[in-house]
Amino acid sequence: EPEVTQTPSHQVTQMGQEVILRCVPISNHLYFYWYRQILGQKVEFLVSFYNNEISEKSEIFDDQFSVERPDGSNFTLKIRSTKLEDSAMYFCASRQGMGTDTQYFGPGTRLTVL
Amino acid sequence: AQTVTQSQPEMSVQEAETVTLSCTYDTSESDYYLFWYKQPPSRQMILVIRQEAYKQQNATENRFSVNFQKAAKSFSLKISDSQLGDAAMYFCAYTIKNTDKLIFGTGTRLQVFP
């Protein structure tokens, strides 16, 4: 069964450094998402992406964040200058398209900012 | 406000018994989709079951079923014949049709005892 994959599984970085989290959505899916989950808290929506542009973003997704689909398979989340409070689990998800509503999640990347 | 409330932070059940996890939500929309996701210790988000709001019939997936009460905005999950592998964090979520983001609750941690 096709799956969403994410790399790395765990990323440790110093405050102020840039990180790029990578995702490979399910191959025939058209809609892509990033969510984050701070330890012990609920999952929060960050951004959605369709047709090579952001379709919706939350107030969390400020200028420090960006997303990109650099080729036909990868979907990346970049944090330009990480803060301590960016430490969280980041989940990528994808959805097939019109008429389908289910988002399928990847296994997550645990980001630790020191 | 778009919110999801899971009033039970923790639940426990004996193996082979039945347990019900509660969820209420708040939306003024009439067309939306509801989901239960499971998050085991590996922290991957796994879809358990989904329900379209326009359908009156409650969704079932093997041992998992929902009790969807649209007027009450309630969407509880029933797990029958509980197994040790059901132990996880369970998140209730919804998305409004033609929007992109999932709104999650704070989760219920389910323990299963042998």
CSV table of C-alpha atoms in Angstrom, one decimal:
chain,number,residue,atom,x,y,z
A,1,GLU,CA,0.0,0.0,0.0
A,2,PRO,CA,1.4,3.4,-0.9
A,3,GLU,CA,2.6,5.5,2.0
A,4,VAL,CA,3.8,9.0,2.7
A,5,THR,CA,7.4,9.0,3.7
A,6,GLN,CA,9.4,11.6,5.6
A,7,THR,CA,13.1,12.2,6.2
A,8,PRO,CA,14.9,12.5,8.5
A,9,SER,CA,13.1,10.8,11.3
A,10,HIS,CA,14.9,13.0,13.8
A,11,GLN,CA,16.7,16.3,13.2
A,12,VAL,CA,18.7,18.1,15.9
A,13,THR,CA,19.8,21.7,15.1
A,14,GLN,CA,21.1,24.7,16.8
A,15,MET,CA,18.9,27.8,17.3
A,16,GLY,CA,19.2,30.1,14.4
A,17,GLN,CA,20.1,27.4,11.9
A,18,GLU,CA,18.0,26.6,8.8
A,19,VAL,CA,16.4,23.2,8.5
A,20,ILE,CA,14.7,21.5,5.6
A,21,LEU,CA,12.3,18.7,6.3
A,22,ARG,CA,11.5,16.4,3.4
A,23,CYS,CA,8.4,14.5,2.5
A,24,VAL,CA,7.5,12.2,-0.4
A,25,PRO,CA,3.7,12.2,-0.7
A,26,ILE,CA,1.7,9.3,-2.2
A,27,SER,CA,2.4,9.4,-5.9
A,28,ASN,CA,-1.0,10.2,-7.4
A,29,HIS,CA,-1.9,12.7,-4.7
A,30,LEU,CA,-2.4,16.4,-5.6
A,31,TYR,CA,-2.8,18.1,-2.2
A,32,PHE,CA,0.0,18.4,0.3
A,33,TYR,CA,0.1,19.5,3.9
A,34,TRP,CA,2.3,20.2,6.9
A,35,TYR,CA,1.2,19.9,10.5
A,36,ARG,CA,3.1,20.1,13.7
A,37,GLN,CA,2.6,18.6,17.1
A,38,ILE,CA,4.5,20.1,20.1
A,39,LEU,CA,5.1,17.4,22.7
A,40,GLY,CA,2.0,16.7,24.7
A,41,GLN,CA,-0.2,19.0,22.6
A,42,LYS,CA,-2.6,18.6,19.8
A,43,VAL,CA,-1.8,18.5,16.1
A,44,GLU,CA,-1.9,21.9,14.5
A,45,PHE,CA,-2.3,22.8,10.8
A,46,LEU,CA,0.6,24.7,9.3
A,47,VAL,CA,0.0,24.9,5.5
A,48,SER,CA,-1.6,23.3,2.5
A,49,PHE,CA,-0.2,23.3,-1.0
A,50,TYR,CA,-1.8,22.6,-4.3
A,51,ASN,CA,-0.9,23.2,-7.9
A,52,ASN,CA,2.5,24.6,-6.9
A,53,GLU,CA,1.2,27.2,-4.6
A,54,ILE,CA,0.1,27.6,-1.0
A,55,SER,CA,-3.7,27.3,-0.8
A,56,GLU,CA,-4.1,28.0,3.0
A,57,LYS,CA,-1.8,28.7,5.9
A,58,SER,CA,-2.2,29.2,9.6
A,59,GLU,CA,-0.9,32.1,11.7
A,60,ILE,CA,1.9,29.8,12.9
A,61,PHE,CA,3.2,29.7,9.3
A,62,ASP,CA,5.1,33.0,9.4
A,63,ASP,CA,7.9,34.3,7.2
A,64,GLN,CA,10.3,31.9,8.8
A,65,PHE,CA,8.6,29.0,7.1
A,66,SER,CA,8.4,28.1,3.4
A,67,VAL,CA,7.3,25.1,1.4
A,68,GLU,CA,8.4,23.9,-1.9
A,69,ARG,CA,7.8,21.1,-4.4
A,70,PRO,CA,11.2,21.1,-6.1
A,71,ASP,CA,10.5,18.1,-8.3
A,72,GLY,CA,7.7,15.7,-9.1
A,73,SER,CA,8.0,13.7,-5.9
A,74,ASN,CA,9.4,15.7,-3.0
A,75,PHE,CA,7.6,18.3,-0.8
A,76,THR,CA,9.7,20.2,1.6
A,77,LEU,CA,9.2,22.5,4.6
A,78,LYS,CA,12.0,25.0,5.3
A,79,ILE,CA,12.5,26.8,8.6
A,80,ARG,CA,14.9,29.7,7.9
A,81,SER,CA,16.1,30.5,11.4
A,82,THR,CA,14.9,28.0,14.0
A,83,LYS,CA,13.8,28.9,17.4
A,84,LEU,CA,13.6,26.8,20.6
A,85,GLU,CA,9.8,26.8,20.3
A,86,ASP,CA,10.0,25.2,16.8
A,87,SER,CA,10.9,21.9,18.6
A,88,ALA,CA,8.1,19.6,17.6
A,89,MET,CA,7.0,16.6,15.6
A,90,TYR,CA,6.3,17.7,12.0
A,91,PHE,CA,3.9,15.6,10.0
A,92,CYS,CA,3.5,15.7,6.2
A,93,ALA,CA,0.2,14.6,4.7
A,94,SER,CA,-1.3,14.2,1.3
A,95,ARG,CA,-4.7,13.9,-0.2
A,96,GLN,CA,-5.6,12.5,-3.6
A,97,GLY,CA,-7.8,15.3,-5.0
A,98,MET,CA,-11.3,16.3,-5.8
A,99,GLY,CA,-14.0,14.1,-4.3
A,100,THR,CA,-11.7,12.7,-1.7
A,101,ASP,CA,-11.2,14.2,1.7
A,102,THR,CA,-8.9,11.8,3.5
A,103,GLN,CA,-5.4,13.0,4.3
A,104,TYR,CA,-2.8,10.4,4.8
A,105,PHE,CA,0.0,11.1,7.1
A,106,GLY,CA,3.7,10.3,7.1
A,107,PRO,CA,5.6,9.0,10.1
A,108,GLY,CA,6.8,12.5,11.1
A,109,THR,CA,10.1,14.2,11.7
A,110,ARG,CA,11.0,15.0,15.3
A,111,LEU,CA,12.8,18.4,15.2
A,112,THR,CA,14.8,19.3,18.3
A,113,VAL,CA,16.2,22.9,18.5
A,114,LEU,CA,19.0,23.4,21.0
B,1,ALA,CA,-15.0,28.9,16.3
B,2,GLN,CA,-13.8,25.7,14.9
B,3,THR,CA,-13.0,23.4,17.8
B,4,VAL,CA,-12.9,19.8,18.6
B,5,THR,CA,-13.3,18.7,22.2
B,6,GLN,CA,-12.2,15.3,23.6
B,7,SER,CA,-13.2,15.4,27.2
B,8,GLN,CA,-11.4,12.2,28.2
B,9,PRO,CA,-7.6,12.7,28.5
B,10,GLU,CA,-7.2,9.0,29.4
B,11,MET,CA,-9.2,5.9,29.1
B,12,SER,CA,-8.5,2.3,29.9
B,13,VAL,CA,-10.1,-1.0,28.9
B,14,GLN,CA,-9.5,-4.6,29.4
B,15,GLU,CA,-8.5,-6.8,26.5
B,16,ALA,CA,-11.6,-8.1,24.6
B,17,GLU,CA,-13.9,-5.5,26.2
B,18,THR,CA,-15.5,-2.5,24.5
B,19,VAL,CA,-14.6,1.1,25.0
B,20,THR,CA,-16.1,4.3,23.7
B,21,LEU,CA,-14.1,7.5,23.2
B,22,SER,CA,-16.1,10.7,23.1
B,23,CYS,CA,-15.7,13.7,20.8
B,24,THR,CA,-17.7,16.9,20.2
B,25,TYR,CA,-17.0,19.6,17.7
B,26,ASP,CA,-18.2,23.0,16.8
B,27,THR,CA,-18.8,24.3,13.3
B,28,SER,CA,-21.5,26.3,11.6
B,29,GLU,CA,-20.9,24.4,8.3
B,30,SER,CA,-23.2,21.7,7.2
B,31,ASP,CA,-20.9,19.8,4.8
B,32,TYR,CA,-17.8,18.4,6.5
B,33,TYR,CA,-16.0,15.2,7.2
B,34,LEU,CA,-15.0,13.6,10.5
B,35,PHE,CA,-12.1,11.4,11.3
B,36,TRP,CA,-10.5,9.4,14.1
B,37,TYR,CA,-6.8,9.0,13.9
B,38,LYS,CA,-4.6,6.7,16.0
B,39,GLN,CA,-1.2,7.6,17.2
B,40,PRO,CA,0.8,4.7,18.7
B,41,PRO,CA,4.1,5.3,20.6
B,42,SER,CA,5.8,5.4,17.2
B,43,ARG,CA,3.9,8.7,16.8
B,44,GLN,CA,2.8,8.0,13.3
B,45,MET,CA,-0.8,9.2,12.6
B,46,ILE,CA,-2.9,6.4,11.3
B,47,LEU,CA,-6.4,6.8,10.0
B,48,VAL,CA,-8.9,4.6,11.9
B,49,ILE,CA,-12.3,5.7,10.5
B,50,ARG,CA,-14.0,8.5,8.6
B,51,GLN,CA,-17.6,9.8,8.3
B,52,GLU,CA,-19.2,12.1,5.9
B,53,ALA,CA,-21.5,14.5,7.7
B,54,TYR,CA,-24.2,14.2,5.0
B,55,LYS,CA,-24.5,10.4,5.7
B,56,GLN,CA,-26.8,9.4,8.5
B,57,GLN,CA,-25.5,5.9,8.6
B,58,ASN,CA,-22.7,5.4,11.1
B,59,ALA,CA,-19.3,4.3,9.7
B,60,THR,CA,-17.8,1.0,10.7
B,61,GLU,CA,-14.4,-0.5,10.0
B,62,ASN,CA,-14.1,-4.0,11.5
B,63,ARG,CA,-13.9,-3.6,15.3
B,64,PHE,CA,-14.2,0.2,15.0
B,65,SER,CA,-17.5,2.0,14.7
B,66,VAL,CA,-18.7,5.5,15.3
B,67,ASN,CA,-21.9,7.1,16.8
B,68,PHE,CA,-22.4,10.2,14.8
B,69,GLN,CA,-25.0,12.6,16.1
B,70,LYS,CA,-25.1,15.6,13.8
B,71,ALA,CA,-27.5,17.7,15.7
B,72,ALA,CA,-25.5,17.3,18.9
B,73,LYS,CA,-22.2,17.6,17.0
B,74,SER,CA,-21.0,14.5,18.6
B,75,PHE,CA,-18.8,11.8,17.0
B,76,SER,CA,-17.8,9.0,19.4
B,77,LEU,CA,-15.6,6.1,18.6
B,78,LYS,CA,-16.4,2.6,19.8
B,79,ILE,CA,-13.7,-0.1,19.8
B,80,SER,CA,-15.1,-3.6,20.3
B,81,ASP,CA,-13.0,-6.6,21.3
B,82,SER,CA,-10.1,-4.4,22.4
B,83,GLN,CA,-6.7,-5.7,21.6
B,84,LEU,CA,-3.3,-4.8,23.2
B,85,GLY,CA,-2.3,-3.2,19.9
B,86,ASP,CA,-5.2,-0.7,20.2
B,87,ALA,CA,-3.2,1.1,22.9
B,88,ALA,CA,-2.4,4.5,21.5
B,89,MET,CA,-3.4,8.2,21.5
B,90,TYR,CA,-6.7,8.7,19.6
B,91,PHE,CA,-7.4,12.0,17.9
B,92,CYS,CA,-10.7,13.2,16.7
B,93,ALA,CA,-10.6,15.6,13.8
B,94,TYR,CA,-12.8,17.2,11.1
B,95,THR,CA,-12.4,19.1,7.9
B,96,ILE,CA,-14.9,21.3,6.2
B,97,LYS,CA,-15.6,20.4,2.6
B,98,ASN,CA,-13.6,22.5,0.1
B,99,THR,CA,-11.2,23.7,2.8
B,100,ASP,CA,-7.9,22.2,3.4
B,101,LYS,CA,-7.1,21.9,7.0
B,102,LEU,CA,-7.9,19.3,9.6
B,103,ILE,CA,-8.9,20.6,13.0
B,104,PHE,CA,-7.8,18.2,15.7
B,105,GLY,CA,-8.8,17.6,19.3
B,106,THR,CA,-6.4,17.2,22.1
B,107,GLY,CA,-6.5,13.4,22.1
B,108,THR,CA,-7.5,10.6,24.4
B,109,ARG,CA,-4.8,8.2,25.5
B,110,LEU,CA,-6.2,4.6,25.5
B,111,GLN,CA,-4.6,1.9,27.7
B,112,VAL,CA,-5.5,-1.7,27.1
B,113,PHE,CA,-4.9,-4.1,30.0
B,114,PRO,CA,-4.5,-7.9,29.5
